Short mmCIF file of C-alpha atoms in Angstrom, two decimals:
data_model
loop_
_atom_site.label_atom_id
_atom_site.label_comp_id
_atom_site.label_asym_id
_atom_site.label_seq_id
_atom_site.Cartn_x
_atom_site.Cartn_y
_atom_site.Cartn_z
CA MET A 1428 12.40 209.38 217.64
CA THR A 1429 13.41 212.95 216.62
CA GLU A 1430 10.22 215.21 215.36
CA GLU A 1431 12.60 215.61 211.87
CA GLN A 1432 12.60 211.81 211.48
CA ARG A 1433 8.90 211.65 212.53
CA GLU A 1434 7.69 214.15 209.58
CA ALA A 1435 10.26 212.04 207.43
CA ALA A 1436 8.52 208.62 208.08
CA LEU A 1437 5.11 210.38 207.54
CA ARG A 1438 6.34 211.71 204.25
CA ASP A 1439 7.77 208.32 202.97
CA ILE A 1440 4.52 206.16 203.96
CA ARG A 1441 2.79 207.72 201.19
CA GLY A 1442 5.65 207.43 199.04
CA LEU A 1443 5.59 205.51 195.60
CA GLU A 1444 8.63 202.95 196.47
CA ARG A 1445 6.81 200.01 198.59
CA GLY A 1446 10.18 199.12 200.61
CA VAL A 1447 10.47 203.21 201.16
CA ILE A 1448 6.61 202.74 202.92
CA VAL A 1449 7.58 199.68 204.69
CA GLU A 1450 10.44 201.07 205.98
CA ALA A 1451 8.42 203.89 207.53
CA ALA A 1452 5.57 201.97 208.57
CA LYS A 1453 8.13 200.17 211.02
CA LEU A 1454 9.69 203.31 212.40
CA LEU A 1455 5.90 204.70 212.84
CA SER A 1456 4.53 201.93 214.58
CA ALA A 1457 7.08 202.32 217.50
CA ASP A 1458 5.78 206.01 217.79
CA SER A 1459 2.02 206.22 219.20
CA SER A 1460 2.24 210.62 219.35
CA THR A 1461 1.39 209.82 215.49
CA THR A 1462 -1.75 208.03 215.80
CA ALA A 1463 -3.65 211.23 215.15
CA ARG A 1464 -1.72 212.25 212.20
CA LEU A 1465 -2.19 208.71 210.51
CA LEU A 1466 -5.76 208.66 211.17
CA GLU A 1467 -5.84 211.71 209.14
CA LEU A 1468 -3.80 210.64 206.12
CA LEU A 1469 -6.37 207.42 205.71
CA PRO A 1470 -9.21 208.90 204.51
CA GLY A 1471 -7.67 210.80 201.46
CA GLU A 1472 -5.18 207.47 200.65
CA GLU A 1473 -6.68 205.07 197.99
CA ARG A 1474 -3.60 202.80 197.02
CA VAL A 1475 -3.52 199.67 198.85
CA GLU A 1476 0.10 199.28 199.88
CA VAL A 1477 -0.27 203.03 201.42
CA ARG A 1478 -3.45 202.22 203.48
CA HIS A 1479 -1.58 198.72 204.39
CA GLY A 1480 1.49 200.75 205.51
CA ILE A 1481 -0.60 203.27 207.92
CA LEU A 1482 -2.81 200.48 209.53
CA TYR A 1483 0.04 198.19 210.02
CA ALA A 1484 1.48 201.03 212.23
CA LEU A 1485 -1.78 201.69 213.53
CA SER A 1486 -2.11 198.45 215.01
CA TRP A 1487 1.07 198.82 217.13
CA HIS A 1488 -0.27 201.73 219.26
CA GLY A 1489 -2.45 199.84 221.00
CA ASP A 1490 -6.03 201.77 219.93
CA VAL A 1491 -7.86 198.82 220.29
CA SER A 1492 -11.08 201.06 219.25
CA LEU A 1493 -9.54 200.84 215.57
CA TRP A 1494 -8.96 197.39 215.17
CA ASP A 1495 -12.66 197.06 213.77
CA LEU A 1496 -11.85 199.18 210.82
CA MET A 1497 -8.64 197.74 210.24
CA ILE A 1498 -10.24 194.11 209.84
CA ARG A 1499 -13.61 194.85 208.35
CA LYS A 1500 -13.37 198.09 205.88
CA GLU A 1501 -10.38 197.08 204.11
CA HIS A 1502 -8.59 195.42 201.57
CA PRO A 1503 -7.80 191.51 202.03
CA LYS A 1504 -4.15 191.71 202.52
CA VAL A 1505 -4.32 194.72 204.97
CA ARG A 1506 -7.70 192.92 206.83
CA GLY A 1507 -5.26 190.13 207.34
CA GLN A 1508 -2.75 191.81 208.23
CA ALA A 1509 -4.50 193.77 210.68
CA ALA A 1510 -5.75 190.37 212.29
CA GLU A 1511 -2.38 188.90 212.80
CA CYS A 1512 -1.02 192.37 214.04
CA ILE A 1513 -4.00 192.02 216.80
CA SER A 1514 -2.01 188.75 217.54
CA TYR A 1515 0.57 190.43 219.26
CA LEU A 1516 -1.06 193.11 221.08
CA PHE A 1517 -4.05 190.36 223.11
CA GLY A 1518 -1.15 190.51 225.81
CA LYS A 1519 -1.46 193.90 226.67
CA VAL A 1520 -5.40 193.48 227.82
CA GLU A 1521 -7.24 192.15 230.15
CA THR A 1522 -9.77 189.03 228.77
CA ASP A 1523 -12.88 191.14 230.93
CA SER A 1524 -12.05 194.18 228.96
CA LYS A 1525 -13.91 196.41 226.54
CA GLU A 1526 -10.84 196.53 224.26
CA PHE A 1527 -10.84 192.71 224.56
CA GLU A 1528 -14.29 192.18 223.94
CA ALA A 1529 -13.91 194.72 220.98
CA ALA A 1530 -11.01 192.93 219.25
CA VAL A 1531 -12.65 189.40 219.70
CA ASP A 1532 -15.65 190.56 218.28
CA ALA A 1533 -14.26 192.04 215.21
CA LEU A 1534 -11.83 188.65 214.71
CA GLN A 1535 -14.99 186.80 215.30
CA LYS A 1536 -16.78 189.00 212.36
CA ALA A 1537 -13.57 188.16 210.11
CA LEU A 1538 -13.87 184.31 210.79
CA LYS A 1539 -16.66 184.88 208.08
CA ASP A 1540 -14.89 187.24 205.34
CA ASP A 1541 -15.23 186.46 201.77
CA SER A 1542 -11.55 186.15 201.59
CA PRO A 1543 -9.75 182.84 202.92
CA GLU A 1544 -6.54 184.83 203.97
CA VAL A 1545 -8.55 187.18 206.07
CA ARG A 1546 -10.26 183.94 208.21
CA TYR A 1547 -6.84 182.53 207.69
CA CYS A 1548 -5.30 185.47 210.11
CA ALA A 1549 -8.50 185.72 212.69
CA ALA A 1550 -8.12 182.24 213.65
CA ASN A 1551 -4.56 182.79 214.45
CA ALA A 1552 -5.13 185.93 216.31
CA LEU A 1553 -8.24 184.09 218.23
CA GLY A 1554 -5.46 181.53 219.24
CA ALA A 1555 -3.21 184.23 220.20
CA THR A 1556 -5.97 185.05 223.37
CA ARG A 1557 -5.03 182.18 224.68
CA HIS A 1558 -8.71 182.59 225.75
CA LEU A 1559 -10.11 179.21 226.78
CA PRO A 1560 -14.26 179.91 226.04
CA LEU A 1561 -12.92 180.62 222.12
CA ILE A 1562 -12.37 177.04 221.32
CA PRO A 1563 -15.60 176.39 220.56
CA VAL A 1564 -15.36 179.56 218.07
CA LEU A 1565 -12.37 177.97 216.61
CA GLN A 1566 -13.53 174.47 216.32
CA GLY A 1567 -16.60 175.98 214.24
CA MET A 1568 -14.03 176.87 211.46
CA LEU A 1569 -12.30 173.20 211.28
CA ARG A 1570 -14.46 172.52 208.55
CA ASP A 1571 -13.03 175.18 206.53
CA GLN A 1572 -10.37 173.44 204.41
CA THR A 1573 -9.88 176.61 201.30
CA PRO A 1574 -6.23 176.54 201.35
CA VAL A 1575 -4.53 179.89 201.99
CA GLU A 1576 -1.59 181.25 199.11
CA GLY A 1577 1.66 182.19 201.12
CA TRP A 1578 0.51 180.50 204.32
CA MET A 1579 1.00 177.09 205.83
CA GLY A 1580 -2.60 174.69 204.89
CA SER A 1581 -6.11 175.53 205.04
CA VAL A 1582 -8.40 177.81 207.29
CA GLY A 1583 -9.10 174.90 208.99
CA ASP A 1584 -5.70 173.42 209.66
CA GLU A 1585 -4.51 177.15 211.33
CA ALA A 1586 -8.06 176.97 213.15
CA SER A 1587 -7.17 173.47 214.82
CA ARG A 1588 -3.23 174.94 215.38
CA ALA A 1589 -5.19 177.72 217.42
CA ILE A 1590 -6.82 175.69 219.73
CA GLU A 1591 -4.05 173.92 220.38
CA TRP A 1592 -2.27 177.22 221.08
CA ILE A 1593 -5.09 178.05 223.36
CA LYS A 1594 -4.94 174.47 225.06
CA GLY A 1595 -1.08 174.72 225.44
CA GLY A 1596 -1.08 178.15 227.08
CA ASN A 1597 -4.03 176.74 229.71
CA SER A 1598 -2.44 174.50 232.07
CA GLN A 1599 -4.38 175.87 235.16
CA ILE A 1600 -7.50 174.53 235.81
CA PRO A 1601 -10.16 176.71 236.18
CA ASP A 1602 -11.20 177.90 239.89
CA ASP A 1603 -15.20 176.41 239.33
CA MET A 1604 -13.89 173.36 237.66
CA PRO A 1605 -14.55 169.94 240.00
CA VAL A 1606 -10.82 168.24 240.14
CA GLY A 1607 -9.73 165.14 240.07
CA ARG A 1608 -13.14 163.23 239.21
CA GLU A 1609 -12.91 159.68 237.27
CA PRO A 1610 -13.51 160.14 233.67
CA ALA A 1611 -16.95 158.00 233.90
CA ASP A 1612 -18.56 160.18 236.47
CA VAL A 1613 -17.76 162.94 233.81
CA LEU A 1614 -19.55 161.13 231.08
CA ASP A 1615 -22.49 160.19 233.32
CA ASP A 1616 -22.91 164.20 233.34
CA ILE A 1617 -22.86 164.48 229.62
CA ARG A 1618 -25.42 161.96 229.28
CA ALA A 1619 -27.81 164.09 231.85
CA GLU A 1620 -26.78 167.30 230.15
CA VAL A 1621 -27.52 165.95 227.11
CA HIS A 1622 -31.44 164.86 227.96
CA ALA A 1623 -31.60 167.49 229.77
CA GLY A 1624 -31.57 169.48 226.48
CA SER A 1625 -29.53 172.78 228.19
CA GLY A 1626 -26.13 171.90 226.86
CA GLY A 1627 -25.32 175.12 228.96
CA LYS A 1628 -22.08 172.49 230.76
CA LEU A 1629 -21.03 170.86 227.75
CA PHE A 1630 -17.89 172.81 227.04
CA SER A 1631 -16.70 172.69 231.22
CA LEU A 1632 -17.54 169.20 231.27
CA LEU A 1633 -15.46 168.60 227.82
CA MET A 1634 -12.76 170.46 229.33
CA GLU A 1635 -13.11 168.44 232.71
CA LEU A 1636 -13.38 164.56 230.61
CA GLU A 1637 -10.01 166.14 228.97
CA LEU A 1638 -7.70 166.54 232.36
CA GLY A 1639 -9.32 163.40 233.65
CA LEU A 1640 -7.94 161.34 230.88
CA CYS A 1641 -4.85 162.86 231.38
CA ARG A 1642 -4.35 161.35 234.30
CA TYR A 1643 -4.42 157.98 232.68
CA GLU A 1644 -2.15 155.72 230.23
CA LYS A 1645 -5.05 153.90 228.64
CA PHE A 1646 -9.04 154.51 228.37
CA PRO A 1647 -10.48 153.17 231.21
CA GLU A 1648 -13.41 150.70 230.72
CA ASP A 1649 -15.75 151.93 232.95
CA ALA A 1650 -15.20 154.90 231.01
CA PHE A 1651 -15.70 153.44 227.27
CA GLU A 1652 -18.84 151.78 228.61
CA ARG A 1653 -20.01 154.83 228.96
CA TYR A 1654 -18.43 156.81 225.90
CA THR A 1655 -20.09 154.29 223.49
CA SER A 1656 -23.14 154.04 225.17
CA LEU A 1657 -23.19 157.86 224.61
CA LEU A 1658 -22.22 157.83 220.62
CA ALA A 1659 -25.15 155.06 220.10
CA ASP A 1660 -27.72 157.79 221.73
CA PRO A 1661 -29.95 159.06 219.61
CA ALA A 1662 -30.53 162.26 221.92
CA PHE A 1663 -26.41 162.88 221.91
CA TRP A 1664 -26.53 163.64 218.05
CA MET A 1665 -29.47 165.45 218.28
CA HIS A 1666 -27.57 168.34 220.36
CA GLY A 1667 -25.31 170.91 218.11
CA ASP A 1668 -22.03 170.75 220.41
CA THR A 1669 -21.87 167.18 220.97
CA TRP A 1670 -19.17 166.86 217.93
CA GLN A 1671 -17.01 168.22 220.22
CA PHE A 1672 -17.02 164.65 222.30
CA VAL A 1673 -16.70 162.91 219.12
CA LYS A 1674 -13.00 164.74 218.28
CA GLU A 1675 -12.20 163.08 221.21
CA VAL A 1676 -11.64 159.89 219.74
CA GLY A 1677 -9.10 161.83 217.45
CA ASP A 1678 -7.39 163.90 220.80
CA SER A 1679 -7.11 160.62 222.98
CA TRP A 1680 -6.06 158.07 220.12
CA SER A 1681 -3.27 156.91 221.93
CA LEU A 1682 -5.02 156.17 224.55
CA PHE A 1683 -7.83 153.70 222.96
CA SER A 1684 -6.69 149.99 222.63
CA SER A 1685 -6.81 147.92 219.21
CA SER A 1686 -10.02 146.27 220.34
CA GLN A 1687 -11.41 149.94 221.28
CA ARG A 1688 -10.92 151.45 218.61
CA GLU A 1689 -12.76 148.55 216.62
CA THR A 1690 -15.68 148.67 218.72
CA LEU A 1691 -16.21 152.61 217.87
CA ARG A 1692 -15.63 151.88 214.21
CA PRO A 1693 -19.18 150.69 213.26
CA LEU A 1694 -20.45 153.21 215.51
CA LEU A 1695 -18.67 156.17 213.98
CA ILE A 1696 -20.06 155.11 210.50
CA ALA A 1697 -23.68 154.78 211.60
CA SER A 1698 -23.63 157.84 213.44
CA PHE A 1699 -21.90 159.86 210.52
CA ASP A 1700 -24.74 161.39 208.95
CA LYS A 1701 -26.86 161.63 212.73
CA GLY A 1702 -26.00 164.63 213.76
CA SER A 1703 -27.62 168.02 213.85
CA ASN A 1704 -24.50 169.63 213.26
CA PRO A 1705 -22.28 168.86 210.00
CA MET A 1706 -19.37 169.17 211.93
CA GLY A 1707 -20.01 165.78 212.85
CA ALA A 1708 -19.68 164.19 209.83
CA PHE A 1709 -16.60 166.30 209.07
CA VAL A 1710 -15.06 164.97 212.51
CA ILE A 1711 -15.75 161.26 211.85
CA GLY A 1712 -14.65 161.78 208.11
CA GLU A 1713 -11.33 162.81 209.61
CA LEU A 1714 -11.19 159.77 211.98
CA LEU A 1715 -12.23 157.31 209.59
CA GLY A 1716 -9.30 158.55 206.89
CA GLY A 1717 -6.53 159.82 209.48
CA ARG A 1718 -7.00 157.35 212.45
CA TYR A 1719 -7.98 154.79 210.89
CA GLY A 1720 -6.88 155.21 206.85
CA ASP A 1721 -7.17 151.55 206.26
CA GLN A 1722 -8.71 149.56 203.56
CA ALA A 1723 -12.16 148.83 205.59
CA ALA A 1724 -12.43 152.78 206.52
CA LEU A 1725 -12.21 153.15 202.33
CA ASP A 1726 -14.76 150.83 201.93
CA ALA A 1727 -16.83 152.54 204.86
CA LEU A 1728 -16.24 156.21 203.10
CA VAL A 1729 -16.97 154.42 199.83
CA SER A 1730 -20.50 153.40 200.80
CA LEU A 1731 -21.35 156.66 202.75
CA ALA A 1732 -20.76 158.73 199.91
CA GLY A 1733 -23.73 156.81 198.20
CA THR A 1734 -26.02 156.14 201.56
CA ALA A 1735 -25.51 159.37 203.68
CA SER A 1736 -28.11 162.05 203.72
CA MET A 1737 -27.24 165.27 203.21
CA PRO A 1738 -25.26 167.38 204.49
CA ALA A 1739 -23.02 164.43 205.63
CA ARG A 1740 -22.59 163.15 202.38
CA ALA A 1741 -20.71 166.39 201.29
CA LEU A 1742 -18.18 165.72 203.81
CA VAL A 1743 -17.32 162.11 202.68
CA PRO A 1744 -14.84 163.69 200.38
CA HIS A 1745 -12.73 165.14 203.08
CA GLY A 1746 -12.33 162.18 204.88
CA LEU A 1747 -11.71 160.41 201.58
CA GLY A 1748 -8.39 163.09 201.06
CA VAL A 1749 -7.41 162.34 204.49
CA LEU A 1750 -6.77 158.85 203.62
CA ALA A 1751 -5.12 160.12 200.49
CA SER A 1752 -2.84 162.49 202.05
CA GLY A 1753 -2.01 160.13 205.26
CA THR A 1754 -1.39 156.69 203.70
CA ARG A 1755 1.93 154.81 202.72
CA ASN A 1756 -0.50 152.15 200.89
CA GLY A 1757 -0.23 153.88 197.68
CA LYS A 1758 -2.85 151.36 196.22
CA LEU A 1759 -5.55 152.65 198.87
CA ARG A 1760 -3.91 155.93 197.72
CA LYS A 1761 -4.45 155.64 194.23
CA ARG A 1762 -8.83 154.35 194.42
CA ALA A 1763 -9.28 157.08 197.26
CA ILE A 1764 -8.25 159.73 194.48
CA LEU A 1765 -10.41 157.23 191.59
CA VAL A 1766 -13.31 157.42 194.25
CA LEU A 1767 -12.45 161.23 194.63
CA ARG A 1768 -12.42 161.86 190.63
CA HIS A 1769 -15.81 159.91 190.50
CA LEU A 1770 -17.45 162.05 193.25
CA GLU A 1771 -16.28 165.36 191.21
CA LYS A 1772 -19.23 163.97 188.52
CA SER A 1773 -21.90 164.10 191.62
CA GLU A 1774 -25.49 165.02 190.49
CA ILE A 1775 -24.85 166.96 193.88
CA GLU A 1776 -23.08 170.22 193.94
CA GLU A 1777 -21.72 170.36 197.07
CA VAL A 1778 -20.63 166.66 196.24
CA ARG A 1779 -18.89 167.89 193.47
CA SER A 1780 -17.38 170.89 195.11
CA GLU A 1781 -15.68 169.41 198.17
CA ALA A 1782 -14.61 166.40 195.89
CA SER A 1783 -12.48 168.91 193.84
CA LEU A 1784 -11.15 171.20 196.87
CA ALA A 1785 -10.34 167.81 198.40
CA LEU A 1786 -8.00 166.75 195.33
CA LYS A 1787 -6.75 169.90 194.89
CA LYS A 1788 -5.67 169.91 198.62
CA ILE A 1789 -3.55 166.22 197.82
CA GLY A 1790 -1.97 167.61 194.91
CA VAL A 1791 -4.16 166.00 192.27
CA PRO A 1792 -3.88 167.61 189.07
CA GLU A 1793 -6.85 168.91 187.56
CA VAL A 1794 -8.15 167.02 184.45
CA HIS A 1795 -9.18 168.79 181.44
CA GLU A 1796 -11.87 167.11 179.14
#
């Protein structure tokens, strides 16, 4: 870009027309020599669309020190755009660098932002890191079922896609992970880790379990016995991270035989409110509503709506919503919606809120009294 073009773009980015601002931002994004000039313009500019354009251009200049500013201090539209732009830049920095650490720290803070759009874009950007240790962070966002206008699905949906993106980009086995161990042996180690109370090895053991199961077309019986034994163990549910192994039921669903699935069902129902982390109830609700999705699953969720302790009880509506949106049985869907309507009148505020959110997500219109 010539000096004349550069000056014109710097002038246009402060213009009145949105189209002109956008074109100027695109031009300036490719010219990192304008970083200092853009930073000079930023403090004196109050218009959201102009700040958006300036920060868009800056986000492509590769100055990671600016990312935290972009995500934390701007209008939600601007912060969301900044988080999205970061996703394109992770390939330029090493995961052990200060720049990477700064960007990830800023994005993790953005996951707590009041704006669902910012949380959605932050989850997307974290997925672009392809960094395995961030999977638990994203799994913690699966429960955020807030829909985001203009984007595909909820914050939790994007977190789920980000997790799959990370997994898909890591076909290489980490250097420090044992190779070729049987799933049953890994599950023995998981049980020992849970009873030791430390939990420091649980994530690497989960990865090893997933890799081990990839070698099988059916869930091995000896591993299944150990798996069900874990689910029935109170010590398992006392640990905050063990819900990730419950999610493995859904991830490995095709490996389970019909009889194995039916063996798991009562264990999952009985454990719905036993976990120290509400994510356990969230995942079990999804399994009942999505993977089972039958009359017995609906009956179980209806029962849990009246008997489960808080905060797990507030996650029953999510399971009902998953069932209603996924079933092809019209009568089953209708009953699930009726139950959700009933839960909208619950004495518990959290239950009412989750029921309304579930109905909104499956496209059921509000009832105005």
